[in-house]
């Protein structure tokens, strides 16, 4: 579980970074130019490389306060990836009959060989659960596990989020560096940039 679940980096500060999944693949070249490839890690880990220029002094202080509160990379926290934080009509379960819970997942599937990741950290007030297209207004969730308002019948489909009301989620992350690199602008002492506030997903 994330160490500081209430520590969520502000959307105003969580900008200007490069993000995406990082796999760990061993690639060995063999005779004839062929390759052997083996996955050294079953699941990718998202990386967030920050490089933010021209922050004002108040934003710099907020970022430093946040970093200090996490004691650098010691404690994990929550981050919203602007490219990868919404669930829209996400199918999470087709009932066999009798189920009262369903785990939220995010599915990636273009070109076959789909990949699914478990989603545990839902943004407050954004959860929308539907059973065969009808909203289950009594559904709740804890760590991404939904408790439905009633047992499902065989064949019923549970989805999360909609076009009108996406369900939003966070990544559990930690800072990657023990050093926080802050650089004062050469143009003004009231502005600066962040050089080494990179973060990485904490797999659970």
Protein backbone atom coordinates (compact mmCIF):
# COMPACT_ATOMS: atom_id res chain seq x y z
CA UNK A 1 0.00 0.00 0.00
CA UNK A 2 1.10 3.55 -0.67
CA UNK A 3 2.79 5.13 2.36
CA UNK A 4 1.16 8.58 2.10
CA UNK A 5 -2.27 8.10 0.42
CA UNK A 6 -3.27 11.69 1.13
CA UNK A 7 -0.13 13.10 -0.47
CA UNK A 8 -1.25 13.89 -4.01
CA UNK A 9 0.86 16.21 -6.12
CA UNK A 10 -1.18 19.19 -7.31
CA UNK A 11 -2.22 19.19 -10.97
CA UNK A 12 -0.63 22.64 -11.23
CA UNK A 13 2.75 21.17 -10.25
CA UNK A 14 2.44 17.78 -11.94
CA UNK A 15 3.29 19.17 -15.37
CA UNK A 16 6.27 19.27 -17.70
CA UNK A 17 7.37 15.68 -17.36
CA UNK A 18 7.87 12.74 -19.69
CA UNK A 19 5.94 9.65 -18.64
CA UNK A 20 5.36 6.11 -19.82
CA UNK A 21 5.75 2.41 -19.07
CA UNK A 22 9.22 0.90 -18.74
CA UNK A 23 9.70 -2.81 -19.33
CA UNK A 24 12.80 -4.79 -18.42
CA UNK A 25 13.78 -7.03 -21.34
CA UNK A 26 16.94 -9.08 -21.75
CA UNK A 27 17.96 -9.13 -25.43
CA UNK A 28 20.74 -11.45 -26.54
CA UNK A 29 22.14 -11.47 -30.05
CA UNK A 30 22.93 -14.95 -31.37
CA UNK A 31 24.67 -16.22 -34.48
CA UNK A 32 23.21 -15.19 -37.78
CA UNK A 33 21.90 -11.92 -36.40
CA UNK A 34 18.93 -13.48 -34.62
CA UNK A 35 17.80 -12.40 -31.18
CA UNK A 36 16.54 -14.02 -28.03
CA UNK A 37 14.28 -11.85 -25.89
CA UNK A 38 13.17 -12.59 -22.35
CA UNK A 39 11.05 -10.50 -20.00
CA UNK A 40 12.96 -9.98 -16.76
CA UNK A 41 9.96 -8.37 -15.12
CA UNK A 42 6.35 -9.47 -15.62
CA UNK A 43 4.88 -5.99 -15.29
CA UNK A 44 6.04 -2.62 -16.64
CA UNK A 45 6.81 0.17 -14.21
CA UNK A 46 5.77 3.70 -15.12
CA UNK A 47 8.44 6.41 -15.05
CA UNK A 48 7.90 10.14 -14.68
CA UNK A 49 10.88 12.29 -15.64
CA UNK A 50 10.40 15.88 -14.54
CA UNK A 51 12.04 18.83 -16.23
CA UNK A 52 10.08 21.95 -15.35
CA UNK A 53 11.33 25.38 -16.27
CA UNK A 54 10.20 28.85 -15.18
CA UNK A 55 8.35 28.07 -11.97
CA UNK A 56 7.75 31.02 -9.71
CA UNK A 57 9.19 31.05 -6.21
CA UNK A 58 5.87 29.96 -4.64
CA UNK A 59 5.67 26.89 -6.89
CA UNK A 60 9.30 26.03 -6.14
CA UNK A 61 8.59 26.18 -2.40
CA UNK A 62 5.48 24.00 -2.79
CA UNK A 63 7.44 21.39 -4.70
CA UNK A 64 10.24 21.45 -2.14
CA UNK A 65 7.72 21.13 0.72
CA UNK A 66 6.17 18.12 -1.00
CA UNK A 67 9.58 16.51 -1.56
CA UNK A 68 10.64 17.08 2.04
CA UNK A 69 7.37 15.64 3.34
CA UNK A 70 8.09 12.41 1.46
CA UNK A 71 11.69 12.42 2.75
CA UNK A 72 12.88 12.18 -0.82
CA UNK A 73 12.40 8.63 -2.14
CA UNK A 74 11.60 7.13 1.28
CA UNK A 75 7.79 7.33 1.21
CA UNK A 76 5.45 6.62 -1.69
CA UNK A 77 2.68 9.00 -2.76
CA UNK A 78 0.07 9.47 -5.49
CA UNK A 79 0.44 11.06 -8.91
CA UNK A 80 -2.02 11.62 -11.76
CA UNK A 81 -0.63 10.97 -15.23
CA UNK A 82 -2.45 13.37 -17.60
CA UNK A 83 -2.18 10.82 -20.44
CA UNK A 84 -3.25 7.81 -18.43
CA UNK A 85 -5.65 8.53 -15.59
CA UNK A 86 -9.21 7.91 -16.80
CA UNK A 87 -11.50 4.91 -17.08
CA UNK A 88 -14.27 5.23 -19.67
CA UNK A 89 -16.66 2.32 -20.24
CA UNK A 90 -13.97 0.04 -18.84
CA UNK A 91 -15.30 -3.52 -18.64
CA UNK A 92 -14.02 -5.15 -15.47
CA UNK A 93 -16.25 -8.20 -15.04
CA UNK A 94 -18.69 -10.47 -16.84
CA UNK A 95 -20.59 -12.21 -14.07
CA UNK A 96 -20.82 -15.95 -13.66
CA UNK A 97 -23.61 -15.27 -11.16
CA UNK A 98 -23.67 -14.35 -7.48
CA UNK A 99 -20.69 -11.94 -7.43
CA UNK A 100 -20.94 -8.94 -5.11
CA UNK A 101 -17.46 -7.48 -5.73
CA UNK A 102 -15.31 -6.60 -8.73
CA UNK A 103 -11.72 -5.39 -8.98
CA UNK A 104 -11.09 -2.27 -11.05
CA UNK A 105 -8.65 -2.85 -13.90
CA UNK A 106 -7.33 -0.85 -16.84
CA UNK A 107 -7.01 -2.81 -20.07
CA UNK A 108 -4.63 -1.99 -22.93
CA UNK A 109 -5.54 -3.83 -26.11
CA UNK A 110 -4.69 -2.75 -29.63
CA UNK A 111 -3.24 -5.37 -31.95
CA UNK A 112 -3.91 -8.30 -29.65
CA UNK A 113 -1.98 -9.65 -26.66
CA UNK A 114 -3.85 -7.42 -24.16
CA UNK A 115 -2.34 -6.22 -20.93
CA UNK A 116 -4.37 -5.46 -17.80
CA UNK A 117 -3.24 -3.51 -14.75
CA UNK A 118 -4.93 -3.45 -11.36
CA UNK A 119 -6.17 -0.03 -10.32
CA UNK A 120 -6.21 0.62 -6.57
CA UNK A 121 -6.24 4.39 -6.10
CA UNK A 122 -9.41 6.12 -7.29
CA UNK A 123 -9.76 9.91 -7.20
CA UNK A 124 -12.34 10.93 -4.63
CA UNK A 125 -15.80 11.63 -6.03
CA UNK A 126 -15.13 10.20 -9.50
CA UNK A 127 -16.24 6.57 -9.12
CA UNK A 128 -19.03 5.59 -11.51
CA UNK A 129 -20.08 1.92 -11.68
CA UNK A 130 -22.52 0.48 -14.19
CA UNK A 131 -24.18 -2.93 -14.41
CA UNK A 132 -25.43 -3.68 -17.91
CA UNK A 133 -25.40 0.06 -18.60
CA UNK A 134 -27.39 1.11 -15.51
CA UNK A 135 -25.52 3.04 -12.83
CA UNK A 136 -25.13 1.29 -9.49
CA UNK A 137 -25.34 4.36 -7.27
CA UNK A 138 -24.84 2.27 -4.13
CA UNK A 139 -21.49 0.84 -5.23
CA UNK A 140 -18.43 1.68 -3.14
CA UNK A 141 -14.74 0.87 -3.46
CA UNK A 142 -11.79 0.21 -1.19
CA UNK A 143 -8.34 0.02 -2.76
CA UNK A 144 -9.99 -0.45 -6.15
CA UNK A 145 -12.17 -3.37 -5.07
CA UNK A 146 -15.79 -2.44 -5.79
CA UNK A 147 -18.58 -3.64 -3.55
CA UNK A 148 -21.80 -3.69 -5.54
CA UNK A 149 -25.21 -2.91 -4.10
CA UNK A 150 -26.45 -6.42 -4.89
CA UNK A 151 -25.42 -9.80 -6.25
CA UNK A 152 -24.98 -10.12 -10.00
CA UNK A 153 -26.85 -12.44 -12.31
CA UNK A 154 -25.00 -14.60 -14.82
CA UNK A 155 -23.95 -12.66 -17.90
CA UNK A 156 -24.28 -9.19 -16.38
CA UNK A 157 -21.39 -6.89 -17.29
CA UNK A 158 -19.80 -4.43 -14.88
CA UNK A 159 -18.15 -1.33 -16.33
CA UNK A 160 -16.48 1.67 -14.74
CA UNK A 161 -16.64 5.29 -15.90
CA UNK A 162 -18.44 6.86 -18.84
CA UNK A 163 -17.81 9.47 -21.51
CA UNK A 164 -19.80 11.99 -19.48
CA UNK A 165 -18.23 11.03 -16.13
CA UNK A 166 -14.85 9.29 -16.39
CA UNK A 167 -13.53 7.55 -13.30
CA UNK A 168 -10.07 8.91 -12.47
CA UNK A 169 -7.18 7.11 -10.81
CA UNK A 170 -3.65 7.70 -9.52
CA UNK A 171 -0.31 5.93 -9.77
CA UNK A 172 1.51 5.01 -6.54
CA UNK A 173 4.99 6.45 -6.98
CA UNK A 174 8.12 7.53 -5.13
CA UNK A 175 10.80 10.05 -5.94
CA UNK A 176 13.80 8.41 -7.62
CA UNK A 177 16.53 10.71 -6.31
CA UNK A 178 17.94 11.55 -2.91
CA UNK A 179 18.91 14.96 -4.27
CA UNK A 180 16.36 17.62 -5.23
CA UNK A 181 17.88 19.77 -7.97
CA UNK A 182 16.52 23.33 -7.96
CA UNK A 183 18.05 25.90 -10.27
CA UNK A 184 17.54 29.64 -9.98
CA UNK A 185 16.74 31.44 -13.22
CA UNK A 186 19.54 33.48 -14.68
CA UNK A 187 16.96 36.15 -15.52
CA UNK A 188 15.21 36.57 -12.16
CA UNK A 189 15.62 35.42 -8.57
CA UNK A 190 11.82 34.98 -8.44
CA UNK A 191 11.85 32.10 -10.92
CA UNK A 192 13.60 28.78 -11.17
CA UNK A 193 13.48 25.28 -12.61
CA UNK A 194 13.35 21.71 -11.35
CA UNK A 195 15.95 19.30 -12.68
CA UNK A 196 15.80 16.07 -10.65
CA UNK A 197 12.34 15.45 -9.20
CA UNK A 198 11.90 12.26 -11.22
CA UNK A 199 9.47 9.64 -9.91
CA UNK A 200 8.76 5.99 -10.59
CA UNK A 201 5.83 3.69 -9.98
CA UNK A 202 5.86 1.52 -6.89
CA UNK A 203 4.65 -1.95 -7.85
CA UNK A 204 2.27 -3.56 -5.37
